[in-house]
Amino acid sequence: MESEMPRNADRAFRAEANLRSQVPKPDSLETGLDISGVRHSSVLPLPEAFRYKLERYARLRGRAPKSMDALLKSSRGFEPGVQLLCQGERAGQVFIVKQGWTFTSCSQPNGTRQIHNVQIPGDVAGLQNLLMPFTLCDLTAITRVEACEIGADCLAEAAATDPELAHFLLWLLACEIAVAGERLIGVGRRTAIERTAHFILELAARLKLAGLETENAFACPMTQHLFGDSLGLTSVHVNRMMRELRTAGLVHHQCGWLRVLDRERLARMAMFDSAYLDYPALAG
């Protein structure tokens, strides 16, 4: 596993940190709402990108969960390739990604692997652990990762007493299901070049929602193996698709950075419609 991690992970990590500094501060979003909750005894502040997401949710709902910040008691660091959650183990934790990238995946007995989704700063991983007795998939660090750890039982108990927190968690699950559905369409109905282009645009859109994309470029520490396991392609095939996109003047990927050169043409090629990433609509 560790051999698949990019050599330039640290460079991508630093680039992501630079972009993260440009995320609008929560106080500047002018929601008029107190999203920090009524309890202020938590050890940790809400991660900035996650707080940004919570601000958007609160702005649309007109109210916000009251107990989220009180649940963040610990933050842990993980090196590239380390598994935060392991498929089949007892479901005990939920993670909020504070820094770095992770991915969720399932492995088959023959050694093949399918990546379900990639998590970026502000994303929550392991929500299924709220309902399942065991972890459904692996959660693995792509870069160096800092994540806030929440006990699944504690989060479930808090949701039982805070209806808005329960709604927020359902909203997060709805966002995950929307992405998973689009990924299934990609693997089943799109050509290799279309699904590669679509995945790039999806990453760009998600990073923009988190405030981590600037001028059509973003830090992307994913290897061709990881792209392939996300898209149902071999790494050789991914390499060829990236080359074709670069030759067509659509995408440039180098040194942990991915730049979309012509978003309009790339979206036409991929038949990309960002409606499924319209988190505000899902929150309404």
Tab-separated table of C-alpha atoms in Angstrom:
chain	number	residue	atom	x	y	z
A	1	MET	CA	0.000	0.000	0.000
A	2	GLU	CA	2.674	2.486	0.982
A	3	SER	CA	4.469	1.979	-2.314
A	4	GLU	CA	1.463	3.441	-4.116
A	5	MET	CA	1.617	6.690	-2.189
A	6	PRO	CA	3.014	9.551	-4.304
A	7	ARG	CA	6.594	10.595	-3.735
A	8	ASN	CA	5.457	14.187	-3.928
A	9	ALA	CA	2.835	13.763	-1.180
A	10	ASP	CA	4.597	16.290	1.051
A	11	ARG	CA	4.703	18.821	-1.785
A	12	ALA	CA	0.996	18.323	-2.436
A	13	PHE	CA	0.312	18.560	1.294
A	14	ARG	CA	2.096	21.913	1.497
A	15	ALA	CA	0.322	23.153	-1.619
A	16	GLU	CA	-3.003	22.178	-0.113
A	17	ALA	CA	-2.113	24.047	3.077
A	18	ASN	CA	-1.435	27.183	1.036
A	19	LEU	CA	-4.786	26.880	-0.686
A	20	ARG	CA	-6.506	26.155	2.606
A	21	SER	CA	-5.303	29.505	3.935
A	22	GLN	CA	-7.532	31.125	1.313
A	23	VAL	CA	-10.728	29.537	2.633
A	24	PRO	CA	-13.099	32.332	3.671
A	25	LYS	CA	-13.146	32.654	7.436
A	26	PRO	CA	-16.445	31.599	8.985
A	27	ASP	CA	-17.034	35.044	10.471
A	28	SER	CA	-16.922	36.537	6.961
A	29	LEU	CA	-19.764	34.394	5.664
A	30	GLU	CA	-22.373	36.526	7.416
A	31	THR	CA	-24.879	33.819	8.180
A	32	GLY	CA	-26.123	35.643	11.232
A	33	LEU	CA	-26.132	32.283	13.016
A	34	ASP	CA	-24.084	30.884	15.859
A	35	ILE	CA	-22.901	27.561	14.511
A	36	SER	CA	-20.461	26.919	17.316
A	37	GLY	CA	-23.226	25.570	19.524
A	38	VAL	CA	-24.343	26.400	23.027
A	39	ARG	CA	-21.547	24.368	24.628
A	40	HIS	CA	-18.061	25.826	24.533
A	41	SER	CA	-16.149	23.310	26.626
A	42	SER	CA	-14.716	21.326	23.722
A	43	VAL	CA	-10.976	20.838	23.566
A	44	LEU	CA	-10.742	21.411	19.804
A	45	PRO	CA	-12.180	24.071	17.496
A	46	LEU	CA	-14.135	22.900	14.476
A	47	PRO	CA	-11.809	22.227	11.512
A	48	GLU	CA	-11.940	25.241	9.218
A	49	ALA	CA	-13.102	23.483	6.022
A	50	PHE	CA	-15.720	21.532	7.996
A	51	ARG	CA	-16.879	24.723	9.702
A	52	TYR	CA	-17.174	26.291	6.249
A	53	LYS	CA	-19.443	23.413	5.184
A	54	LEU	CA	-21.482	23.760	8.374
A	55	GLU	CA	-21.885	27.482	7.680
A	56	ARG	CA	-23.421	26.740	4.273
A	57	TYR	CA	-25.771	24.205	5.806
A	58	ALA	CA	-26.805	26.635	8.565
A	59	ARG	CA	-27.361	29.450	6.082
A	60	LEU	CA	-29.842	27.308	4.147
A	61	ARG	CA	-31.598	25.736	7.106
A	62	GLY	CA	-31.733	28.883	9.213
A	63	ARG	CA	-30.404	26.914	12.182
A	64	ALA	CA	-27.463	24.701	13.029
A	65	PRO	CA	-26.543	21.698	15.181
A	66	LYS	CA	-25.874	22.709	18.767
A	67	SER	CA	-23.623	19.887	19.898
A	68	MET	CA	-21.072	19.374	17.138
A	69	ASP	CA	-18.176	21.257	18.670
A	70	ALA	CA	-18.600	19.525	22.023
A	71	LEU	CA	-17.834	16.173	20.383
A	72	LEU	CA	-14.369	17.051	19.088
A	73	LYS	CA	-12.125	15.833	21.860
A	74	SER	CA	-9.061	14.594	20.004
A	75	SER	CA	-7.115	15.109	16.808
A	76	ARG	CA	-4.702	12.531	15.425
A	77	GLY	CA	-2.026	12.567	12.754
A	78	PHE	CA	-1.572	9.754	10.224
A	79	GLU	CA	1.236	9.138	7.749
A	80	PRO	CA	0.595	8.308	4.063
A	81	GLY	CA	-0.608	4.738	3.599
A	82	VAL	CA	-1.851	4.302	7.169
A	83	GLN	CA	-5.365	2.896	7.579
A	84	LEU	CA	-7.585	4.955	9.858
A	85	LEU	CA	-10.398	2.387	9.583
A	86	CYS	CA	-10.168	-1.263	8.543
A	87	GLN	CA	-12.869	-3.184	6.703
A	88	GLY	CA	-14.566	-5.753	8.946
A	89	GLU	CA	-13.348	-4.354	12.259
A	90	ARG	CA	-15.680	-3.167	14.987
A	91	ALA	CA	-17.239	0.168	14.035
A	92	GLY	CA	-16.060	2.608	16.660
A	93	GLN	CA	-14.945	5.906	15.120
A	94	VAL	CA	-15.998	8.641	12.753
A	95	PHE	CA	-13.353	11.026	11.398
A	96	ILE	CA	-13.521	14.632	10.246
A	97	VAL	CA	-10.618	15.243	7.874
A	98	LYS	CA	-8.864	18.413	8.995
A	99	GLN	CA	-5.817	18.298	6.712
A	100	GLY	CA	-4.762	15.983	3.916
A	101	TRP	CA	-6.563	13.486	1.691
A	102	THR	CA	-7.912	9.999	2.409
A	103	PHE	CA	-9.857	7.394	0.449
A	104	THR	CA	-12.409	4.714	1.296
A	105	SER	CA	-12.129	1.358	-0.455
A	106	CYS	CA	-12.977	-2.333	-0.386
A	107	SER	CA	-10.589	-5.117	-1.359
A	108	GLN	CA	-11.496	-8.411	-2.998
A	109	PRO	CA	-10.038	-11.835	-2.094
A	110	ASN	CA	-8.031	-11.773	-5.346
A	111	GLY	CA	-6.249	-8.599	-4.247
A	112	THR	CA	-8.106	-6.122	-6.449
A	113	ARG	CA	-9.461	-2.957	-4.897
A	114	GLN	CA	-12.270	-0.511	-5.621
A	115	ILE	CA	-12.074	3.011	-4.240
A	116	HIS	CA	-15.506	4.298	-3.269
A	117	ASN	CA	-14.641	7.906	-2.620
A	118	VAL	CA	-11.864	10.348	-1.839
A	119	GLN	CA	-12.082	12.585	1.219
A	120	ILE	CA	-10.699	16.112	1.245
A	121	PRO	CA	-10.453	18.590	4.150
A	122	GLY	CA	-13.866	19.167	5.701
A	123	ASP	CA	-15.239	15.748	4.729
A	124	VAL	CA	-16.548	13.242	7.258
A	125	ALA	CA	-15.486	9.608	6.901
A	126	GLY	CA	-17.053	6.579	8.537
A	127	LEU	CA	-20.633	7.826	8.922
A	128	GLN	CA	-21.858	4.277	8.257
A	129	ASN	CA	-20.314	3.368	11.613
A	130	LEU	CA	-23.228	5.142	13.277
A	131	LEU	CA	-25.534	2.329	12.167
A	132	MET	CA	-23.382	-0.696	11.392
A	133	PRO	CA	-21.725	-3.045	13.929
A	134	PHE	CA	-18.605	-3.331	11.772
A	135	THR	CA	-16.713	-1.065	9.392
A	136	LEU	CA	-17.805	-1.520	5.777
A	137	CYS	CA	-14.626	-0.310	4.087
A	138	ASP	CA	-11.033	0.721	4.653
A	139	LEU	CA	-10.160	4.369	5.212
A	140	THR	CA	-6.578	5.088	4.113
A	141	ALA	CA	-4.424	8.224	4.205
A	142	ILE	CA	-3.144	9.401	0.817
A	143	THR	CA	-1.044	12.236	2.241
A	144	ARG	CA	-0.114	13.076	5.791
A	145	VAL	CA	-3.486	13.507	7.441
A	146	GLU	CA	-4.754	15.251	10.531
A	147	ALA	CA	-8.239	14.144	11.502
A	148	CYS	CA	-10.604	14.794	14.387
A	149	GLU	CA	-11.803	11.529	15.882
A	150	ILE	CA	-15.342	11.143	17.231
A	151	GLY	CA	-16.721	8.042	18.903
A	152	ALA	CA	-19.560	6.661	16.787
A	153	ASP	CA	-21.629	5.938	19.908
A	154	CYS	CA	-21.102	9.478	21.215
A	155	LEU	CA	-22.131	10.974	17.878
A	156	ALA	CA	-25.234	8.761	17.693
A	157	GLU	CA	-26.244	9.738	21.236
A	158	ALA	CA	-25.760	13.430	20.456
A	159	ALA	CA	-27.880	13.104	17.299
A	160	ALA	CA	-30.657	11.479	19.337
A	161	THR	CA	-30.950	14.617	21.469
A	162	ASP	CA	-30.236	17.194	18.749
A	163	PRO	CA	-32.638	16.862	15.769
A	164	GLU	CA	-30.668	19.407	13.753
A	165	LEU	CA	-27.483	17.388	14.198
A	166	ALA	CA	-29.372	14.284	13.043
A	167	HIS	CA	-30.577	16.179	9.965
A	168	PHE	CA	-27.048	17.417	9.283
A	169	LEU	CA	-25.685	13.855	9.413
A	170	LEU	CA	-28.423	12.694	7.033
A	171	TRP	CA	-27.474	15.565	4.731
A	172	LEU	CA	-23.846	14.423	4.753
A	173	LEU	CA	-24.958	10.873	3.928
A	174	ALA	CA	-27.145	12.195	1.096
A	175	CYS	CA	-24.090	13.966	-0.336
A	176	GLU	CA	-22.107	10.704	-0.174
A	177	ILE	CA	-24.905	8.752	-1.862
A	178	ALA	CA	-25.120	11.345	-4.645
A	179	VAL	CA	-21.394	11.008	-5.359
A	180	ALA	CA	-21.551	7.200	-5.182
A	181	GLY	CA	-24.456	7.127	-7.636
A	182	GLU	CA	-22.574	9.273	-10.114
A	183	ARG	CA	-19.508	7.058	-9.766
A	184	LEU	CA	-21.636	4.001	-10.599
A	185	ILE	CA	-22.926	5.732	-13.730
A	186	GLY	CA	-19.349	6.522	-14.689
A	187	VAL	CA	-18.068	2.974	-14.335
A	188	GLY	CA	-21.100	1.479	-16.055
A	189	ARG	CA	-21.909	3.945	-18.818
A	190	ARG	CA	-19.007	6.314	-19.541
A	191	THR	CA	-15.970	5.676	-21.686
A	192	ALA	CA	-12.542	5.734	-20.053
A	193	ILE	CA	-11.796	9.273	-21.232
A	194	GLU	CA	-15.241	10.493	-20.145
A	195	ARG	CA	-15.022	9.036	-16.647
A	196	THR	CA	-11.481	10.386	-16.185
A	197	ALA	CA	-12.578	13.872	-17.225
A	198	HIS	CA	-15.700	13.619	-15.065
A	199	PHE	CA	-13.709	12.580	-11.994
A	200	ILE	CA	-11.312	15.508	-12.435
A	201	LEU	CA	-14.192	17.969	-12.699
A	202	GLU	CA	-15.859	16.409	-9.665
A	203	LEU	CA	-12.695	16.828	-7.597
A	204	ALA	CA	-12.362	20.434	-8.769
A	205	ALA	CA	-15.986	21.186	-7.871
A	206	ARG	CA	-15.714	19.610	-4.428
A	207	LEU	CA	-12.479	21.439	-3.678
A	208	LYS	CA	-14.047	24.705	-4.788
A	209	LEU	CA	-16.947	24.121	-2.398
A	210	ALA	CA	-14.351	23.644	0.350
A	211	GLY	CA	-12.486	26.781	-0.723
A	212	LEU	CA	-9.413	24.808	-1.830
A	213	GLU	CA	-9.357	25.498	-5.571
A	214	THR	CA	-7.906	28.634	-7.132
A	215	GLU	CA	-7.746	29.635	-10.791
A	216	ASN	CA	-8.760	26.186	-12.047
A	217	ALA	CA	-5.835	24.483	-10.281
A	218	PHE	CA	-5.592	22.365	-7.166
A	219	ALA	CA	-3.150	20.151	-5.311
A	220	CYS	CA	-3.902	16.551	-6.299
A	221	PRO	CA	-1.728	13.934	-4.565
A	222	MET	CA	-3.461	10.943	-6.169
A	223	THR	CA	-1.306	8.457	-8.060
A	224	GLN	CA	-2.377	6.820	-11.308
A	225	HIS	CA	-3.020	3.645	-9.286
A	226	LEU	CA	-5.488	5.552	-7.108
A	227	PHE	CA	-7.143	7.130	-10.140
A	228	GLY	CA	-7.413	3.678	-11.670
A	229	ASP	CA	-8.924	2.070	-8.581
A	230	SER	CA	-11.447	4.921	-8.414
A	231	LEU	CA	-12.449	4.640	-12.068
A	232	GLY	CA	-12.171	0.907	-12.746
A	233	LEU	CA	-9.139	1.396	-15.004
A	234	THR	CA	-5.567	0.165	-14.979
A	235	SER	CA	-2.827	2.654	-14.157
A	236	VAL	CA	-1.547	2.261	-17.723
A	237	HIS	CA	-4.980	3.209	-19.048
A	238	VAL	CA	-5.143	6.210	-16.716
A	239	ASN	CA	-1.734	7.345	-17.967
A	240	ARG	CA	-2.995	7.183	-21.538
A	241	MET	CA	-6.177	9.100	-20.693
A	242	MET	CA	-4.198	11.832	-18.923
A	243	ARG	CA	-1.922	12.086	-21.935
A	244	GLU	CA	-4.900	12.445	-24.267
A	245	LEU	CA	-6.442	15.144	-22.073
A	246	ARG	CA	-3.145	17.022	-21.970
A	247	THR	CA	-2.657	16.738	-25.747
A	248	ALA	CA	-6.183	18.067	-26.264
A	249	GLY	CA	-5.343	21.114	-24.150
A	250	LEU	CA	-7.875	20.219	-21.456
A	251	VAL	CA	-5.910	19.129	-18.378
A	252	HIS	CA	-2.340	19.333	-17.115
A	253	HIS	CA	-1.204	17.109	-14.230
A	254	GLN	CA	2.312	17.462	-12.844
A	255	CYS	CA	4.176	17.436	-9.519
A	256	GLY	CA	1.085	16.950	-7.390
A	257	TRP	CA	-0.876	19.700	-9.144
A	258	LEU	CA	-3.805	19.313	-11.499
A	259	ARG	CA	-4.894	22.229	-13.667
A	260	VAL	CA	-8.081	22.360	-15.733
A	261	LEU	CA	-7.120	24.283	-18.878
A	262	ASP	CA	-10.511	24.423	-20.607
A	263	ARG	CA	-13.336	23.687	-18.189
A	264	GLU	CA	-16.136	24.205	-20.700
A	265	ARG	CA	-14.757	21.759	-23.266
A	266	LEU	CA	-13.837	19.255	-20.559
A	267	ALA	CA	-17.377	19.409	-19.150
A	268	ARG	CA	-18.841	18.782	-22.600
A	269	MET	CA	-16.577	15.792	-23.110
A	270	ALA	CA	-17.468	14.337	-19.699
A	271	MET	CA	-21.167	15.280	-19.902
A	272	PHE	CA	-20.541	16.793	-16.477
A	273	ASP	CA	-23.465	18.345	-14.623
A	274	SER	CA	-22.599	19.467	-11.115
A	275	ALA	CA	-26.222	19.284	-9.914
A	276	TYR	CA	-25.469	16.166	-7.862
A	277	LEU	CA	-22.894	18.221	-5.957
A	278	ASP	CA	-25.478	20.924	-5.242
A	279	TYR	CA	-25.235	20.531	-1.483
A	280	PRO	CA	-27.578	23.486	-0.828
A	281	ALA	CA	-30.389	21.699	-2.688
A	282	LEU	CA	-29.788	18.569	-0.624
A	283	ALA	CA	-29.975	20.559	2.595
A	284	GLY	CA	-33.298	22.214	1.829
